PDB file of C-alpha atoms in Angstrom:
ATOM      1  CA  THR W 358       8.621  -4.411  55.373  1.00  0.00           C
ATOM      2  CA  ASP W 359      10.886  -6.965  54.783  1.00  0.00           C
ATOM      3  CA  VAL W 360      11.121 -11.249  54.635  1.00  0.00           C
ATOM      4  CA  MET W 361      13.769 -12.530  56.981  1.00  0.00           C
ATOM      5  CA  SER W 362      15.415 -15.938  57.080  1.00  0.00           C
ATOM      6  CA  GLY W 363      13.044 -18.704  58.567  1.00  0.00           C
ATOM      7  CA  GLY W 364       9.925 -17.066  57.823  1.00  0.00           C
ATOM      8  CA  MET W 365       9.674 -14.251  59.944  1.00  0.00           C
ATOM      9  CA  LEU W 366       8.254 -10.926  58.761  1.00  0.00           C
ATOM     10  CA  ARG W 367       9.441  -7.393  59.491  1.00  0.00           C
ATOM     11  CA  VAL W 368       6.186  -5.436  59.669  1.00  0.00           C
ATOM     12  CA  GLU W 369       5.094  -1.800  60.614  1.00  0.00           C
ATOM     13  CA  GLY W 370       2.123   0.094  60.735  1.00  0.00           C
ATOM     14  CA  ILE W 371       0.841   3.691  61.633  1.00  0.00           C
ATOM     15  CA  GLN W 372      -2.431   4.939  62.679  1.00  0.00           C
ATOM     16  CA  ASN W 373      -3.029   8.779  62.758  1.00  0.00           C
ATOM     17  CA  ILE W 374      -5.545  10.001  65.281  1.00  0.00           C
ATOM     18  CA  LYS W 375      -6.721  13.346  66.299  1.00  0.00           C
ATOM     19  CA  ILE W 376      -7.559  13.920  69.944  1.00  0.00           C
ATOM     20  CA  ASN W 377      -8.339  17.196  71.412  1.00  0.00           C
ATOM     21  CA  GLY W 378      -8.313  19.046  68.291  1.00  0.00           C
ATOM     22  CA  GLU W 379      -4.468  17.795  67.632  1.00  0.00           C
ATOM     23  CA  GLN W 380      -2.901  15.090  65.404  1.00  0.00           C
ATOM     24  CA  GLN W 381      -0.990  12.667  66.703  1.00  0.00           C
ATOM     25  CA  TYR W 382      -0.059   8.947  65.477  1.00  0.00           C
ATOM     26  CA  VAL W 383       0.995   5.825  66.608  1.00  0.00           C
ATOM     27  CA  LYS W 384       3.609   3.777  65.025  1.00  0.00           C
ATOM     28  CA  ILE W 385       4.526   0.099  65.743  1.00  0.00           C
ATOM     29  CA  LYS W 386       7.016  -2.055  64.325  1.00  0.00           C
ATOM     30  CA  GLY W 387       7.960  -5.724  65.339  1.00  0.00           C
ATOM     31  CA  LEU W 388       8.352  -9.296  63.839  1.00  0.00           C
ATOM     32  CA  VAL W 389       5.909 -11.789  63.082  1.00  0.00           C
ATOM     33  CA  ARG W 390       5.915 -15.157  61.534  1.00  0.00           C
ATOM     34  CA  GLN W 391       3.787 -15.721  58.499  1.00  0.00           C
ATOM     35  CA  SER W 392       1.503 -18.333  60.955  1.00  0.00           C
ATOM     36  CA  ASP W 393       0.372 -15.872  62.822  1.00  0.00           C
ATOM     37  CA  ILE W 394      -1.165 -13.580  60.108  1.00  0.00           C
ATOM     38  CA  SER W 395      -4.888 -14.308  59.865  1.00  0.00           C
ATOM     39  CA  LYS W 396      -6.958 -14.362  56.630  1.00  0.00           C
ATOM     40  CA  ASP W 397      -7.812 -10.841  57.055  1.00  0.00           C
ATOM     41  CA  ASN W 398      -4.399  -9.588  57.315  1.00  0.00           C
ATOM     42  CA  SER W 399      -4.040  -8.757  60.939  1.00  0.00           C
ATOM     43  CA  VAL W 400      -1.990  -9.678  63.777  1.00  0.00           C
ATOM     44  CA  TYR W 401      -2.721  -9.518  67.295  1.00  0.00           C
ATOM     45  CA  SER W 402      -0.158  -7.560  69.508  1.00  0.00           C
ATOM     46  CA  TYR W 403       1.096 -10.365  71.557  1.00  0.00           C
ATOM     47  CA  GLN W 404       2.141 -12.233  68.435  1.00  0.00           C
ATOM     48  CA  LEU W 405       4.573  -9.444  67.742  1.00  0.00           C
ATOM     49  CA  ALA W 406       8.490  -9.805  68.692  1.00  0.00           C
ATOM     50  CA  ASN W 407      10.981  -7.019  68.985  1.00  0.00           C
ATOM     51  CA  VAL W 408       8.461  -4.323  69.293  1.00  0.00           C
ATOM     52  CA  GLU W 409       9.035  -0.712  68.629  1.00  0.00           C
ATOM     53  CA  LEU W 410       6.088   1.587  69.480  1.00  0.00           C
ATOM     54  CA  GLU W 411       6.399   5.427  68.748  1.00  0.00           C
ATOM     55  CA  ILE W 412       3.605   7.560  69.917  1.00  0.00           C
ATOM     56  CA  ALA W 413       3.968  11.524  68.598  1.00  0.00           C
ATOM     57  CA  GLY W 414       2.158  14.661  67.795  1.00  0.00           C
ATOM     58  CA  ASP W 415       1.963  17.987  66.252  1.00  0.00           C
ATOM     59  CA  GLY W 416       0.320  20.783  67.818  1.00  0.00           C
ATOM     60  CA  ASP W 417       0.160  23.267  71.039  1.00  0.00           C
ATOM     61  CA  ILE W 418      -0.236  20.034  73.410  1.00  0.00           C
ATOM     62  CA  SER W 419       2.815  18.537  71.958  1.00  0.00           C
ATOM     63  CA  SER W 420       4.919  21.700  71.662  1.00  0.00           C
ATOM     64  CA  ALA W 421       4.035  22.670  75.425  1.00  0.00           C
ATOM     65  CA  GLN W 422       4.954  19.103  76.626  1.00  0.00           C
ATOM     66  CA  LYS W 423       8.791  19.479  74.808  1.00  0.00           C
ATOM     67  CA  ARG W 424      11.551  20.220  77.263  1.00  0.00           C
ATOM     68  CA  THR W 425      13.632  23.824  76.151  1.00  0.00           C
ATOM     69  CA  ILE W 426      17.292  23.299  76.038  1.00  0.00           C
ATOM     70  CA  PHE W 427      17.308  25.832  78.697  1.00  0.00           C
ATOM     71  CA  TYR W 428      15.691  22.965  80.969  1.00  0.00           C
ATOM     72  CA  ARG W 429      17.687  20.097  79.514  1.00  0.00           C
ATOM     73  CA  ILE W 430      21.151  21.998  80.380  1.00  0.00           C
ATOM     74  CA  LEU W 431      19.638  22.962  84.118  1.00  0.00           C
ATOM     75  CA  ASN W 432      18.668  19.582  84.464  1.00  0.00           C
ATOM     76  CA  TRP W 433      22.269  17.950  83.558  1.00  0.00           C
ATOM     77  CA  LEU W 434      23.612  20.615  85.879  1.00  0.00           C
ATOM     78  CA  GLY W 435      21.710  18.977  88.627  1.00  0.00           C
ATOM     79  CA  VAL W 436      20.077  22.520  89.461  1.00  0.00           C
ATOM     80  CA  LEU W 437      16.612  21.290  88.886  1.00  0.00           C
TER      81      LEU W 437
END
């Protein structure tokens, strides 16, 4: 997504997955040296620096796992 000074590259990838009938995605961002990119345009995870990983989904399971505002308020007050 970006070329940084010193030859470092900012990279990003997204993988969509269907699990238990629910659409989910895994998004990864990080920095990699140009020399670490293989001929088939892939990079091992241990070659990434400053990695950000995001996992999210859309569906009944994801909705059930989200905390309601009522729960968050009670938790903040120390009731839960």
